[in-house]
XYZ file of C-alpha atoms in Angstrom:
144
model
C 2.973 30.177 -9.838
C 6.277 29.084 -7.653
C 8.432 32.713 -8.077
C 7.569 35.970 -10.309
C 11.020 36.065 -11.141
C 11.900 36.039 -14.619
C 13.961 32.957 -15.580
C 16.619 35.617 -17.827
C 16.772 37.148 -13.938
C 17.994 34.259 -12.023
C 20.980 32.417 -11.366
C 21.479 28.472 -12.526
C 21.066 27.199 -9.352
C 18.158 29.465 -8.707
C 16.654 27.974 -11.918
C 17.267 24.835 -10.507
C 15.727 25.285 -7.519
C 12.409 26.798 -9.308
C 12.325 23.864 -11.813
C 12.320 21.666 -9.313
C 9.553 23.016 -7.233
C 7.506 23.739 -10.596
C 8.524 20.041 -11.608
C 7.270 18.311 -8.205
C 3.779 20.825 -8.292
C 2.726 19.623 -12.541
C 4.251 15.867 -12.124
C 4.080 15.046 -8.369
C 6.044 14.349 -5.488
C 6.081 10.785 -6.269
C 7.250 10.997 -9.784
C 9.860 13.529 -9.027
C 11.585 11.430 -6.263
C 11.458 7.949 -8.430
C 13.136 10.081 -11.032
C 15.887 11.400 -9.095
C 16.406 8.922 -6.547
C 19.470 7.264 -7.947
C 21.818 9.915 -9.169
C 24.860 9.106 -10.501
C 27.629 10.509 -12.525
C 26.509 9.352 -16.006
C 22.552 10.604 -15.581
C 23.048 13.477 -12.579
C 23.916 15.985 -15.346
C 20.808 15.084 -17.379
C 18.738 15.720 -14.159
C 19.921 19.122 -13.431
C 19.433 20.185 -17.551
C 15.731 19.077 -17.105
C 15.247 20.861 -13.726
C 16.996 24.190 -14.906
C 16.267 24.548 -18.324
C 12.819 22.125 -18.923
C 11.157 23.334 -15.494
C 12.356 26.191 -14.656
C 14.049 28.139 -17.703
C 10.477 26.848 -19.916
C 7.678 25.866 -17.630
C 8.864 29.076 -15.520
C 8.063 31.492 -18.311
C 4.066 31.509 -16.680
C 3.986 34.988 -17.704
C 4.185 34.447 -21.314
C 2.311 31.071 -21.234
C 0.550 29.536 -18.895
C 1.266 25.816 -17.465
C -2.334 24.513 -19.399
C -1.340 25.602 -22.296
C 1.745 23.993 -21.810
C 0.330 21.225 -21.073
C -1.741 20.859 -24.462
C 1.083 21.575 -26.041
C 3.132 19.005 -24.730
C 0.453 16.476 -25.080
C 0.115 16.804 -28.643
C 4.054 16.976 -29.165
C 4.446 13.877 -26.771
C 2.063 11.855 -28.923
C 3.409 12.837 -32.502
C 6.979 11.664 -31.195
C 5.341 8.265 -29.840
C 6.789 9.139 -26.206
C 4.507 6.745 -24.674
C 6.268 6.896 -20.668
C 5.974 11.077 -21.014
C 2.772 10.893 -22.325
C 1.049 8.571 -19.447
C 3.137 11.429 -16.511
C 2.675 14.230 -18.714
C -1.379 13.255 -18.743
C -1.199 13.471 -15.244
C 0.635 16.973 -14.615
C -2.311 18.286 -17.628
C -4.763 16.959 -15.247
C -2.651 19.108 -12.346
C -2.678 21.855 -14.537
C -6.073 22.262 -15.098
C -6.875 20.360 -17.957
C -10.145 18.238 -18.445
C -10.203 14.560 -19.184
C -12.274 15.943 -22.695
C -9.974 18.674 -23.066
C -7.175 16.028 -23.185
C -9.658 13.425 -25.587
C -9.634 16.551 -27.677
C -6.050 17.040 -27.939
C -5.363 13.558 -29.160
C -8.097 13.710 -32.106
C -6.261 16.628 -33.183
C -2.910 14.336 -32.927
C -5.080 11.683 -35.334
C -6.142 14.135 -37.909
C -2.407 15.966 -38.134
C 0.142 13.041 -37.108
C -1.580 10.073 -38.304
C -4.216 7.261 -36.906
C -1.987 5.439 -35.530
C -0.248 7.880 -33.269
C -3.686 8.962 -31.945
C -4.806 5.241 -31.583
C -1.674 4.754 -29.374
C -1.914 7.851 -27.646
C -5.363 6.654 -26.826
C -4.472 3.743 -25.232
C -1.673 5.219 -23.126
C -3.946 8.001 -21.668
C -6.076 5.594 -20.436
C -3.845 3.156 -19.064
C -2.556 6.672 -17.038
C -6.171 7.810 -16.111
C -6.646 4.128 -14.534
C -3.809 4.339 -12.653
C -5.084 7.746 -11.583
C -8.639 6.997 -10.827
C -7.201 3.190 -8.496
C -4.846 6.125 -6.841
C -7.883 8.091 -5.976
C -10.233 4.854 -4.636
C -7.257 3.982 -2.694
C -6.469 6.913 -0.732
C -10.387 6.978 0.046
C -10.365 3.755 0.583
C -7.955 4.468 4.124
């Protein structure tokens, strides 16, 4: 946990801050920094609304929920809506949260039987596409 603070406590931009360091410790440093690399007017404002309000208004309610659940839940939402890019980082921060590869297998059946074959079946195929790119990630850095 990055603060015991309660979200209701804090101020925006000490949401902000919290969200972002709860942000960078489920999704990465990398992913973080690609997605807020190239601010600009049109998109900064949609950056700030997912740090505050996603990471650290939500995600920062540990207390109440912790960041595996979280995760499962956000798994299972991600693949009913067909989010297919937030599934594949989203698979990676349940995997920083604690979260087995099983656990997530487990997750998507349920998607199958409650949101349709086909949402599983894609689902599927996204999660392993992101544990590939997880496991090269891994070889690689023990391959230095």
């Amino acid at each position: 946990m990055s603060d015991t603070k309660n979200p209701s406590e804090m101020t925006g931009a000490e949401m902000f801050e919290r969200g972002m360091t709860i942000r960078r410790e489920v999704l990465g440093d990398a992913y973080v920094n690609k997605a807020t690399s190239n601010p600009n007017p049109f998109n900064a404002p949609l950056q700030e609304l997912v740090a505050t309000y996603c990471w650290g208004w939500n995600w920062g309610r540990e207390e109440e929920l912790p960041r595996r659940d979280r995760s499962l839940i956000n798994l299972a939402m991600i693949a009913v809506l067909g989010r297919s890019h937030e599934l594949k980082i989203h698979t990676r921060g349940a995997l920083n949260n604690g979260l087995t590869r099983e656990e997530i297998r487990e997750v998507l059946l349920q998607v199958g039987i409650y949101a349709g074959i086909p949402a599983a079946v894609d689902s599927f195929r996204i999660v392993n596409e992101a544990f590939a790119e997880i496991d090269a990630e891994a070889q690689a850095g023990g391959a230095e």
